[in-house]
Amino acid sequence: MERQYPSAALERAVGEFAKLPGIGRKTALRLVLHMLSRPQEEVECFGRVFSTLKQDIRYCRVCHNISDSDVCEICSSPGRDSLTLCVVENVQDVLAIENTMQYRGLYHVLGGVISPVDGIGPQDLQIDSLVRRVSEEGIREVILALSPTMEGDTTNFYISRRLNGKGVRISVIARGVTVGNNLEYADEVSLGRSIVDRTPFI
Amino acid sequence: MERQYPSAALERAVGEFAKLPGIGRKTALRLVLHMLSRPQEEVECFGRVFSTLKQDIRYCRVCHNISDSDVCEICSSPGRDSLTLCVVENVQDVLAIENTMQYRGLYHVLGGVISPVDGIGPQDLQIDSLVRRVSEEGIREVILALSPTMEGDTTNFYISRRLNGKGVRISVIARGVTVGNNLEYADEVSLGRSIVDRTPFI
């Protein structure tokens, strides 16, 4: 049941929060009432930050990650392996992989995956610039690190076809059982892949 | 571990969301990235709504509920019992009680409960105006509908003392076992209250 709010301004603010993913109208109301209990300057500051968000955020012109400078810190770091590219969907994935401390190459942020259902085709993603980087920068290996979903797989397939014949090694992140979980809880597909893709025991 | 974001504008936007109750930095980042994927005018509109939120929201001068007019719809409705007041903590509680369709009197929104730990005393709440209303409007019954917590009980006690000698009946919403739940899962205190406060079986 849609609740009736006693004020249009309240309705508007709740509606704005409720547009965000994972926030329902009940949570939205709680957030708005919390803001009303805060000092005016704090709430104004909140509004200001989002009014100019799209203008304030800039992207690295090389890897398309969010960045304060024209070329991001990772792309301009001399200590990284500039001949390896890890292809990811978005900024969160860069952060997640950086947190593992297991990767020292560069990234390429696609900005999504191919998803005909959502109307996202290859031309909506940073795939042309990936192909260009591979040719121009003499990349040796492209690691595809997209989500293990149908859309991710489709995108992997499309990219590998586009890179075909460019003399670059293409790999995909390993799929298998998750570390620390009991084997009996692993899903069949991952467990199957973990057997097919087994690695030598050192 | 605090993540390092690759941009100050991103950091700022994530920080603003993460100030809200129940939103951690991971969720905040997801929300900001969602906004970046939306059209500029939509994100600007979001910001604008909150920039002016505190100025746009008005309160009923009688019951202090959020309202578009000087006196809210409930207070000005001729069909309601204007001699009964239900004292609640905030707007959500008014909505929740309205949704039950069991109450036809008026409300009085305190704006919180007495909580020494949070530095909230009686003078920070709409208690003086409640006492005034009871005297001036000839209220017959005040129903205390605050949360069944220590702070709620303290506030109930304080209000009942302030209303002492004004010839108004003071009641408190029933505490007992929740409807539809198995008795064995009820907490001891509520179950105890449900026996002490048992009502005649019709």
mmCIF file with all atom_site columns, C-alpha atoms in Angstrom, chain A residues 4-202:
data_model
loop_
_atom_site.group_PDB
_atom_site.id
_atom_site.type_symbol
_atom_site.label_atom_id
_atom_site.label_alt_id
_atom_site.label_comp_id
_atom_site.label_asym_id
_atom_site.label_entity_id
_atom_site.label_seq_id
_atom_site.pdbx_PDB_ins_code
_atom_site.Cartn_x
_atom_site.Cartn_y
_atom_site.Cartn_z
_atom_site.occupancy
_atom_site.B_iso_or_equiv
_atom_site.pdbx_formal_charge
_atom_site.auth_seq_id
_atom_site.auth_comp_id
_atom_site.auth_asym_id
_atom_site.auth_atom_id
_atom_site.pdbx_PDB_model_num
ATOM 1   C CA . GLN A 1 4   ? 0.029  9.193   1.921   1.00 0.00 ? 4   GLN A CA 1
ATOM 2   C CA . TYR A 1 5   ? 2.555  11.698  3.187   1.00 0.00 ? 5   TYR A CA 1
ATOM 3   C CA . PRO A 1 6   ? 1.245  14.865  4.773   1.00 0.00 ? 6   PRO A CA 1
ATOM 4   C CA . SER A 1 7   ? 3.443  17.168  2.675   1.00 0.00 ? 7   SER A CA 1
ATOM 5   C CA . ALA A 1 8   ? 4.478  17.518  -0.973  1.00 0.00 ? 8   ALA A CA 1
ATOM 6   C CA . ALA A 1 9   ? 8.048  18.461  -0.024  1.00 0.00 ? 9   ALA A CA 1
ATOM 7   C CA . LEU A 1 10  ? 8.320  15.302  2.074   1.00 0.00 ? 10  LEU A CA 1
ATOM 8   C CA . GLU A 1 11  ? 6.799  13.260  -0.733  1.00 0.00 ? 11  GLU A CA 1
ATOM 9   C CA . ARG A 1 12  ? 9.346  14.691  -3.187  1.00 0.00 ? 12  ARG A CA 1
ATOM 10  C CA . ALA A 1 13  ? 12.348 13.984  -0.950  1.00 0.00 ? 13  ALA A CA 1
ATOM 11  C CA . VAL A 1 14  ? 11.165 10.449  -0.169  1.00 0.00 ? 14  VAL A CA 1
ATOM 12  C CA . GLY A 1 15  ? 10.585 9.876   -3.890  1.00 0.00 ? 15  GLY A CA 1
ATOM 13  C CA . GLU A 1 16  ? 14.148 10.942  -4.722  1.00 0.00 ? 16  GLU A CA 1
ATOM 14  C CA . PHE A 1 17  ? 15.682 8.510   -2.227  1.00 0.00 ? 17  PHE A CA 1
ATOM 15  C CA . ALA A 1 18  ? 13.333 5.725   -3.242  1.00 0.00 ? 18  ALA A CA 1
ATOM 16  C CA . LYS A 1 19  ? 14.614 5.974   -6.848  1.00 0.00 ? 19  LYS A CA 1
ATOM 17  C CA . LEU A 1 20  ? 17.974 4.659   -5.665  1.00 0.00 ? 20  LEU A CA 1
ATOM 18  C CA . PRO A 1 21  ? 18.597 0.910   -5.946  1.00 0.00 ? 21  PRO A CA 1
ATOM 19  C CA . GLY A 1 22  ? 17.837 -1.072  -2.801  1.00 0.00 ? 22  GLY A CA 1
ATOM 20  C CA . ILE A 1 23  ? 16.058 1.805   -1.039  1.00 0.00 ? 23  ILE A CA 1
ATOM 21  C CA . GLY A 1 24  ? 12.332 1.378   -0.500  1.00 0.00 ? 24  GLY A CA 1
ATOM 22  C CA . ARG A 1 25  ? 9.860  4.051   0.564   1.00 0.00 ? 25  ARG A CA 1
ATOM 23  C CA . LYS A 1 26  ? 10.066 3.124   4.234   1.00 0.00 ? 26  LYS A CA 1
ATOM 24  C CA . THR A 1 27  ? 13.850 3.458   4.332   1.00 0.00 ? 27  THR A CA 1
ATOM 25  C CA . ALA A 1 28  ? 13.604 6.628   2.219   1.00 0.00 ? 28  ALA A CA 1
ATOM 26  C CA . LEU A 1 29  ? 11.252 8.197   4.777   1.00 0.00 ? 29  LEU A CA 1
ATOM 27  C CA . ARG A 1 30  ? 13.599 7.251   7.605   1.00 0.00 ? 30  ARG A CA 1
ATOM 28  C CA . LEU A 1 31  ? 16.521 8.883   5.759   1.00 0.00 ? 31  LEU A CA 1
ATOM 29  C CA . VAL A 1 32  ? 14.588 12.089  5.035   1.00 0.00 ? 32  VAL A CA 1
ATOM 30  C CA . LEU A 1 33  ? 13.443 12.394  8.657   1.00 0.00 ? 33  LEU A CA 1
ATOM 31  C CA . HIS A 1 34  ? 17.021 11.853  9.778   1.00 0.00 ? 34  HIS A CA 1
ATOM 32  C CA . MET A 1 35  ? 18.110 14.719  7.518   1.00 0.00 ? 35  MET A CA 1
ATOM 33  C CA . LEU A 1 36  ? 15.416 16.962  8.945   1.00 0.00 ? 36  LEU A CA 1
ATOM 34  C CA . SER A 1 37  ? 16.933 16.404  12.380  1.00 0.00 ? 37  SER A CA 1
ATOM 35  C CA . ARG A 1 38  ? 20.352 17.633  11.157  1.00 0.00 ? 38  ARG A CA 1
ATOM 36  C CA . PRO A 1 39  ? 21.581 21.250  10.963  1.00 0.00 ? 39  PRO A CA 1
ATOM 37  C CA . GLN A 1 40  ? 20.546 23.175  7.858   1.00 0.00 ? 40  GLN A CA 1
ATOM 38  C CA . GLU A 1 41  ? 24.112 23.655  6.554   1.00 0.00 ? 41  GLU A CA 1
ATOM 39  C CA . GLU A 1 42  ? 24.754 19.912  6.679   1.00 0.00 ? 42  GLU A CA 1
ATOM 40  C CA . VAL A 1 43  ? 21.654 19.142  4.616   1.00 0.00 ? 43  VAL A CA 1
ATOM 41  C CA . GLU A 1 44  ? 22.455 21.936  2.158   1.00 0.00 ? 44  GLU A CA 1
ATOM 42  C CA . CYS A 1 45  ? 25.960 20.539  1.754   1.00 0.00 ? 45  CYS A CA 1
ATOM 43  C CA . PHE A 1 46  ? 24.491 17.113  0.989   1.00 0.00 ? 46  PHE A CA 1
ATOM 44  C CA . GLY A 1 47  ? 22.297 18.636  -1.706  1.00 0.00 ? 47  GLY A CA 1
ATOM 45  C CA . ARG A 1 48  ? 25.136 20.685  -3.176  1.00 0.00 ? 48  ARG A CA 1
ATOM 46  C CA . VAL A 1 49  ? 27.465 17.696  -3.523  1.00 0.00 ? 49  VAL A CA 1
ATOM 47  C CA . PHE A 1 50  ? 24.892 15.855  -5.644  1.00 0.00 ? 50  PHE A CA 1
ATOM 48  C CA . SER A 1 51  ? 23.774 18.913  -7.639  1.00 0.00 ? 51  SER A CA 1
ATOM 49  C CA . THR A 1 52  ? 27.249 19.111  -9.137  1.00 0.00 ? 52  THR A CA 1
ATOM 50  C CA . LEU A 1 53  ? 28.220 15.428  -8.923  1.00 0.00 ? 53  LEU A CA 1
ATOM 51  C CA . LYS A 1 54  ? 28.118 14.706  -12.649 1.00 0.00 ? 54  LYS A CA 1
ATOM 52  C CA . GLN A 1 55  ? 30.250 17.782  -13.442 1.00 0.00 ? 55  GLN A CA 1
ATOM 53  C CA . ASP A 1 56  ? 32.716 17.087  -10.610 1.00 0.00 ? 56  ASP A CA 1
ATOM 54  C CA . ILE A 1 57  ? 33.469 13.480  -11.450 1.00 0.00 ? 57  ILE A CA 1
ATOM 55  C CA . ARG A 1 58  ? 36.103 12.994  -14.130 1.00 0.00 ? 58  ARG A CA 1
ATOM 56  C CA . TYR A 1 59  ? 37.343 9.879   -15.845 1.00 0.00 ? 59  TYR A CA 1
ATOM 57  C CA . CYS A 1 60  ? 40.845 8.735   -16.763 1.00 0.00 ? 60  CYS A CA 1
ATOM 58  C CA . ARG A 1 61  ? 41.135 9.142   -20.531 1.00 0.00 ? 61  ARG A CA 1
ATOM 59  C CA . VAL A 1 62  ? 43.237 5.962   -20.764 1.00 0.00 ? 62  VAL A CA 1
ATOM 60  C CA . CYS A 1 63  ? 41.425 3.367   -18.635 1.00 0.00 ? 63  CYS A CA 1
ATOM 61  C CA . HIS A 1 64  ? 38.094 5.221   -18.012 1.00 0.00 ? 64  HIS A CA 1
ATOM 62  C CA . ASN A 1 65  ? 38.309 4.703   -14.256 1.00 0.00 ? 65  ASN A CA 1
ATOM 63  C CA . ILE A 1 66  ? 37.066 7.600   -12.103 1.00 0.00 ? 66  ILE A CA 1
ATOM 64  C CA . SER A 1 67  ? 39.979 9.947   -11.529 1.00 0.00 ? 67  SER A CA 1
ATOM 65  C CA . ASP A 1 68  ? 40.826 13.462  -10.368 1.00 0.00 ? 68  ASP A CA 1
ATOM 66  C CA . SER A 1 69  ? 43.381 13.928  -13.106 1.00 0.00 ? 69  SER A CA 1
ATOM 67  C CA . ASP A 1 70  ? 43.375 13.457  -16.846 1.00 0.00 ? 70  ASP A CA 1
ATOM 68  C CA . VAL A 1 71  ? 45.288 10.173  -16.439 1.00 0.00 ? 71  VAL A CA 1
ATOM 69  C CA . CYS A 1 72  ? 44.605 8.239   -13.247 1.00 0.00 ? 72  CYS A CA 1
ATOM 70  C CA . GLU A 1 73  ? 47.123 7.276   -10.578 1.00 0.00 ? 73  GLU A CA 1
ATOM 71  C CA . ILE A 1 74  ? 47.220 3.640   -11.606 1.00 0.00 ? 74  ILE A CA 1
ATOM 72  C CA . CYS A 1 75  ? 47.788 4.390   -15.306 1.00 0.00 ? 75  CYS A CA 1
ATOM 73  C CA . SER A 1 76  ? 50.533 6.900   -14.506 1.00 0.00 ? 76  SER A CA 1
ATOM 74  C CA . SER A 1 77  ? 52.286 4.770   -11.867 1.00 0.00 ? 77  SER A CA 1
ATOM 75  C CA . PRO A 1 78  ? 55.815 3.767   -13.011 1.00 0.00 ? 78  PRO A CA 1
ATOM 76  C CA . GLY A 1 79  ? 55.820 0.736   -10.698 1.00 0.00 ? 79  GLY A CA 1
ATOM 77  C CA . ARG A 1 80  ? 53.105 -1.168  -12.537 1.00 0.00 ? 80  ARG A CA 1
ATOM 78  C CA . ASP A 1 81  ? 53.276 -3.699  -15.344 1.00 0.00 ? 81  ASP A CA 1
ATOM 79  C CA . SER A 1 82  ? 52.033 -1.637  -18.279 1.00 0.00 ? 82  SER A CA 1
ATOM 80  C CA . LEU A 1 83  ? 51.862 -4.593  -20.673 1.00 0.00 ? 83  LEU A CA 1
ATOM 81  C CA . THR A 1 84  ? 49.026 -6.355  -18.859 1.00 0.00 ? 84  THR A CA 1
ATOM 82  C CA . LEU A 1 85  ? 45.431 -5.107  -18.884 1.00 0.00 ? 85  LEU A CA 1
ATOM 83  C CA . CYS A 1 86  ? 42.671 -6.306  -16.597 1.00 0.00 ? 86  CYS A CA 1
ATOM 84  C CA . VAL A 1 87  ? 39.230 -5.661  -18.128 1.00 0.00 ? 87  VAL A CA 1
ATOM 85  C CA . VAL A 1 88  ? 36.572 -4.887  -15.507 1.00 0.00 ? 88  VAL A CA 1
ATOM 86  C CA . GLU A 1 89  ? 33.008 -3.674  -15.480 1.00 0.00 ? 89  GLU A CA 1
ATOM 87  C CA . ASN A 1 90  ? 33.243 -0.698  -13.114 1.00 0.00 ? 90  ASN A CA 1
ATOM 88  C CA . VAL A 1 91  ? 35.107 1.227   -10.428 1.00 0.00 ? 91  VAL A CA 1
ATOM 89  C CA . GLN A 1 92  ? 34.057 -1.124  -7.623  1.00 0.00 ? 92  GLN A CA 1
ATOM 90  C CA . ASP A 1 93  ? 35.747 -4.009  -9.417  1.00 0.00 ? 93  ASP A CA 1
ATOM 91  C CA . VAL A 1 94  ? 38.999 -2.036  -9.683  1.00 0.00 ? 94  VAL A CA 1
ATOM 92  C CA . LEU A 1 95  ? 38.837 -1.360  -5.935  1.00 0.00 ? 95  LEU A CA 1
ATOM 93  C CA . ALA A 1 96  ? 38.047 -5.016  -5.188  1.00 0.00 ? 96  ALA A CA 1
ATOM 94  C CA . ILE A 1 97  ? 40.977 -6.304  -7.262  1.00 0.00 ? 97  ILE A CA 1
ATOM 95  C CA . GLU A 1 98  ? 43.337 -3.653  -5.845  1.00 0.00 ? 98  GLU A CA 1
ATOM 96  C CA . ASN A 1 99  ? 42.369 -4.804  -2.347  1.00 0.00 ? 99  ASN A CA 1
ATOM 97  C CA . THR A 1 100 ? 43.539 -8.350  -3.116  1.00 0.00 ? 100 THR A CA 1
ATOM 98  C CA . MET A 1 101 ? 47.118 -7.014  -3.629  1.00 0.00 ? 101 MET A CA 1
ATOM 99  C CA . GLN A 1 102 ? 47.555 -9.766  -6.237  1.00 0.00 ? 102 GLN A CA 1
ATOM 100 C CA . TYR A 1 103 ? 47.601 -7.634  -9.385  1.00 0.00 ? 103 TYR A CA 1
ATOM 101 C CA . ARG A 1 104 ? 50.227 -5.136  -10.521 1.00 0.00 ? 104 ARG A CA 1
ATOM 102 C CA . GLY A 1 105 ? 49.119 -4.477  -14.115 1.00 0.00 ? 105 GLY A CA 1
ATOM 103 C CA . LEU A 1 106 ? 46.796 -1.793  -15.457 1.00 0.00 ? 106 LEU A CA 1
ATOM 104 C CA . TYR A 1 107 ? 43.008 -1.755  -15.847 1.00 0.00 ? 107 TYR A CA 1
ATOM 105 C CA . HIS A 1 108 ? 40.443 -1.046  -18.510 1.00 0.00 ? 108 HIS A CA 1
ATOM 106 C CA . VAL A 1 109 ? 36.989 -0.091  -17.215 1.00 0.00 ? 109 VAL A CA 1
ATOM 107 C CA . LEU A 1 110 ? 34.248 -1.024  -19.686 1.00 0.00 ? 110 LEU A CA 1
ATOM 108 C CA . GLY A 1 111 ? 31.422 0.800   -17.917 1.00 0.00 ? 111 GLY A CA 1
ATOM 109 C CA . GLY A 1 112 ? 29.126 -2.231  -17.964 1.00 0.00 ? 112 GLY A CA 1
ATOM 110 C CA . VAL A 1 113 ? 28.609 -5.473  -19.855 1.00 0.00 ? 113 VAL A CA 1
ATOM 111 C CA . ILE A 1 114 ? 26.715 -6.299  -23.034 1.00 0.00 ? 114 ILE A CA 1
ATOM 112 C CA . SER A 1 115 ? 23.081 -6.794  -22.054 1.00 0.00 ? 115 SER A CA 1
ATOM 113 C CA . PRO A 1 116 ? 20.492 -6.790  -24.859 1.00 0.00 ? 116 PRO A CA 1
ATOM 114 C CA . VAL A 1 117 ? 17.690 -6.905  -22.259 1.00 0.00 ? 117 VAL A CA 1
ATOM 115 C CA . ASP A 1 118 ? 18.825 -3.549  -20.844 1.00 0.00 ? 118 ASP A CA 1
ATOM 116 C CA . GLY A 1 119 ? 19.585 -2.178  -24.305 1.00 0.00 ? 119 GLY A CA 1
ATOM 117 C CA . ILE A 1 120 ? 23.349 -2.134  -23.711 1.00 0.00 ? 120 ILE A CA 1
ATOM 118 C CA . GLY A 1 121 ? 25.342 -3.050  -26.814 1.00 0.00 ? 121 GLY A CA 1
ATOM 119 C CA . PRO A 1 122 ? 29.113 -3.079  -27.485 1.00 0.00 ? 122 PRO A CA 1
ATOM 120 C CA . GLN A 1 123 ? 28.963 0.542   -28.735 1.00 0.00 ? 123 GLN A CA 1
ATOM 121 C CA . ASP A 1 124 ? 27.819 1.672   -25.268 1.00 0.00 ? 124 ASP A CA 1
ATOM 122 C CA . LEU A 1 125 ? 30.949 0.244   -23.647 1.00 0.00 ? 125 LEU A CA 1
ATOM 123 C CA . GLN A 1 126 ? 34.634 1.196   -23.811 1.00 0.00 ? 126 GLN A CA 1
ATOM 124 C CA . ILE A 1 127 ? 35.480 -1.679  -26.130 1.00 0.00 ? 127 ILE A CA 1
ATOM 125 C CA . ASP A 1 128 ? 36.789 0.291   -29.133 1.00 0.00 ? 128 ASP A CA 1
ATOM 126 C CA . SER A 1 129 ? 39.287 2.065   -26.905 1.00 0.00 ? 129 SER A CA 1
ATOM 127 C CA . LEU A 1 130 ? 40.331 -1.312  -25.440 1.00 0.00 ? 130 LEU A CA 1
ATOM 128 C CA . VAL A 1 131 ? 41.088 -2.655  -28.908 1.00 0.00 ? 131 VAL A CA 1
ATOM 129 C CA . ARG A 1 132 ? 43.002 0.546   -29.699 1.00 0.00 ? 132 ARG A CA 1
ATOM 130 C CA . ARG A 1 133 ? 45.023 0.315   -26.453 1.00 0.00 ? 133 ARG A CA 1
ATOM 131 C CA . VAL A 1 134 ? 45.969 -3.296  -27.164 1.00 0.00 ? 134 VAL A CA 1
ATOM 132 C CA . SER A 1 135 ? 47.326 -2.314  -30.601 1.00 0.00 ? 135 SER A CA 1
ATOM 133 C CA . GLU A 1 136 ? 48.974 0.972   -29.674 1.00 0.00 ? 136 GLU A CA 1
ATOM 134 C CA . GLU A 1 137 ? 50.475 0.087   -26.292 1.00 0.00 ? 137 GLU A CA 1
ATOM 135 C CA . GLY A 1 138 ? 51.748 -3.355  -27.326 1.00 0.00 ? 138 GLY A CA 1
ATOM 136 C CA . ILE A 1 139 ? 49.776 -5.118  -24.595 1.00 0.00 ? 139 ILE A CA 1
ATOM 137 C CA . ARG A 1 140 ? 50.924 -8.742  -23.998 1.00 0.00 ? 140 ARG A CA 1
ATOM 138 C CA . GLU A 1 141 ? 48.005 -10.053 -21.935 1.00 0.00 ? 141 GLU A CA 1
ATOM 139 C CA . VAL A 1 142 ? 44.373 -9.087  -21.469 1.00 0.00 ? 142 VAL A CA 1
ATOM 140 C CA . ILE A 1 143 ? 42.759 -10.584 -18.354 1.00 0.00 ? 143 ILE A CA 1
ATOM 141 C CA . LEU A 1 144 ? 38.969 -10.649 -18.597 1.00 0.00 ? 144 LEU A CA 1
ATOM 142 C CA . ALA A 1 145 ? 37.622 -10.088 -15.067 1.00 0.00 ? 145 ALA A CA 1
ATOM 143 C CA . LEU A 1 146 ? 33.897 -9.627  -15.705 1.00 0.00 ? 146 LEU A CA 1
ATOM 144 C CA . SER A 1 147 ? 31.133 -11.129 -13.574 1.00 0.00 ? 147 SER A CA 1
ATOM 145 C CA . PRO A 1 148 ? 30.579 -14.861 -14.160 1.00 0.00 ? 148 PRO A CA 1
ATOM 146 C CA . THR A 1 149 ? 27.090 -14.264 -15.566 1.00 0.00 ? 149 THR A CA 1
ATOM 147 C CA . MET A 1 150 ? 25.571 -14.746 -19.003 1.00 0.00 ? 150 MET A CA 1
ATOM 148 C CA . GLU A 1 151 ? 26.125 -11.052 -19.802 1.00 0.00 ? 151 GLU A CA 1
ATOM 149 C CA . GLY A 1 152 ? 29.724 -11.265 -18.605 1.00 0.00 ? 152 GLY A CA 1
ATOM 150 C CA . ASP A 1 153 ? 30.337 -14.356 -20.722 1.00 0.00 ? 153 ASP A CA 1
ATOM 151 C CA . THR A 1 154 ? 28.786 -12.706 -23.787 1.00 0.00 ? 154 THR A CA 1
ATOM 152 C CA . THR A 1 155 ? 31.028 -9.688  -23.311 1.00 0.00 ? 155 THR A CA 1
ATOM 153 C CA . ASN A 1 156 ? 34.099 -11.904 -22.815 1.00 0.00 ? 156 ASN A CA 1
ATOM 154 C CA . PHE A 1 157 ? 33.285 -13.674 -26.066 1.00 0.00 ? 157 PHE A CA 1
ATOM 155 C CA . TYR A 1 158 ? 32.739 -10.439 -27.971 1.00 0.00 ? 158 TYR A CA 1
ATOM 156 C CA . ILE A 1 159 ? 36.006 -8.908  -26.718 1.00 0.00 ? 159 ILE A CA 1
ATOM 157 C CA . SER A 1 160 ? 38.031 -12.024 -27.464 1.00 0.00 ? 160 SER A CA 1
ATOM 158 C CA . ARG A 1 161 ? 36.701 -11.981 -31.027 1.00 0.00 ? 161 ARG A CA 1
ATOM 159 C CA . ARG A 1 162 ? 37.594 -8.305  -31.433 1.00 0.00 ? 162 ARG A CA 1
ATOM 160 C CA . LEU A 1 163 ? 41.137 -8.968  -30.151 1.00 0.00 ? 163 LEU A CA 1
ATOM 161 C CA . ASN A 1 164 ? 41.572 -11.999 -32.373 1.00 0.00 ? 164 ASN A CA 1
ATOM 162 C CA . GLY A 1 165 ? 44.730 -11.817 -34.508 1.00 0.00 ? 165 GLY A CA 1
ATOM 163 C CA . LYS A 1 166 ? 46.316 -8.999  -32.498 1.00 0.00 ? 166 LYS A CA 1
ATOM 164 C CA . GLY A 1 167 ? 48.873 -11.351 -30.956 1.00 0.00 ? 167 GLY A CA 1
ATOM 165 C CA . VAL A 1 168 ? 47.695 -10.721 -27.395 1.00 0.00 ? 168 VAL A CA 1
ATOM 166 C CA . ARG A 1 169 ? 47.193 -13.454 -24.817 1.00 0.00 ? 169 ARG A CA 1
ATOM 167 C CA . ILE A 1 170 ? 43.628 -13.468 -23.511 1.00 0.00 ? 170 ILE A CA 1
ATOM 168 C CA . SER A 1 171 ? 42.831 -15.054 -20.167 1.00 0.00 ? 171 SER A CA 1
ATOM 169 C CA . VAL A 1 172 ? 39.794 -15.119 -17.912 1.00 0.00 ? 172 VAL A CA 1
ATOM 170 C CA . ILE A 1 173 ? 39.812 -15.104 -14.089 1.00 0.00 ? 173 ILE A CA 1
ATOM 171 C CA . ALA A 1 174 ? 39.544 -18.594 -12.582 1.00 0.00 ? 174 ALA A CA 1
ATOM 172 C CA . ARG A 1 175 ? 36.155 -19.992 -11.678 1.00 0.00 ? 175 ARG A CA 1
ATOM 173 C CA . GLY A 1 176 ? 35.996 -22.676 -9.035  1.00 0.00 ? 176 GLY A CA 1
ATOM 174 C CA . VAL A 1 177 ? 35.082 -23.307 -5.430  1.00 0.00 ? 177 VAL A CA 1
ATOM 175 C CA . THR A 1 178 ? 35.344 -20.339 -3.051  1.00 0.00 ? 178 THR A CA 1
ATOM 176 C CA . VAL A 1 179 ? 38.110 -20.397 -0.469  1.00 0.00 ? 179 VAL A CA 1
ATOM 177 C CA . GLY A 1 180 ? 37.029 -21.193 3.101   1.00 0.00 ? 180 GLY A CA 1
ATOM 178 C CA . ASN A 1 181 ? 33.682 -22.736 2.257   1.00 0.00 ? 181 ASN A CA 1
ATOM 179 C CA . ASN A 1 182 ? 32.678 -26.318 2.808   1.00 0.00 ? 182 ASN A CA 1
ATOM 180 C CA . LEU A 1 183 ? 32.686 -28.218 -0.504  1.00 0.00 ? 183 LEU A CA 1
ATOM 181 C CA . GLU A 1 184 ? 29.159 -29.573 -0.011  1.00 0.00 ? 184 GLU A CA 1
ATOM 182 C CA . TYR A 1 185 ? 27.774 -26.030 -0.242  1.00 0.00 ? 185 TYR A CA 1
ATOM 183 C CA . ALA A 1 186 ? 29.443 -25.222 -3.563  1.00 0.00 ? 186 ALA A CA 1
ATOM 184 C CA . ASP A 1 187 ? 27.057 -24.910 -6.507  1.00 0.00 ? 187 ASP A CA 1
ATOM 185 C CA . GLU A 1 188 ? 27.306 -27.631 -9.172  1.00 0.00 ? 188 GLU A CA 1
ATOM 186 C CA . VAL A 1 189 ? 28.534 -25.407 -11.978 1.00 0.00 ? 189 VAL A CA 1
ATOM 187 C CA . SER A 1 190 ? 31.409 -23.907 -9.972  1.00 0.00 ? 190 SER A CA 1
ATOM 188 C CA . LEU A 1 191 ? 32.334 -27.313 -8.572  1.00 0.00 ? 191 LEU A CA 1
ATOM 189 C CA . GLY A 1 192 ? 32.302 -28.746 -12.095 1.00 0.00 ? 192 GLY A CA 1
ATOM 190 C CA . ARG A 1 193 ? 34.518 -25.927 -13.368 1.00 0.00 ? 193 ARG A CA 1
ATOM 191 C CA . SER A 1 194 ? 36.907 -26.451 -10.451 1.00 0.00 ? 194 SER A CA 1
ATOM 192 C CA . ILE A 1 195 ? 37.465 -30.045 -11.601 1.00 0.00 ? 195 ILE A CA 1
ATOM 193 C CA . VAL A 1 196 ? 37.779 -29.261 -15.298 1.00 0.00 ? 196 VAL A CA 1
ATOM 194 C CA . ASP A 1 197 ? 40.137 -26.327 -14.622 1.00 0.00 ? 197 ASP A CA 1
ATOM 195 C CA . ARG A 1 198 ? 42.162 -28.064 -11.876 1.00 0.00 ? 198 ARG A CA 1
ATOM 196 C CA . THR A 1 199 ? 45.699 -26.756 -11.374 1.00 0.00 ? 199 THR A CA 1
ATOM 197 C CA . PRO A 1 200 ? 48.923 -28.681 -10.535 1.00 0.00 ? 200 PRO A CA 1
ATOM 198 C CA . PHE A 1 201 ? 49.395 -29.221 -6.781  1.00 0.00 ? 201 PHE A CA 1
ATOM 199 C CA . ILE A 1 202 ? 52.752 -27.826 -5.740  1.00 0.00 ? 202 ILE A CA 1
#
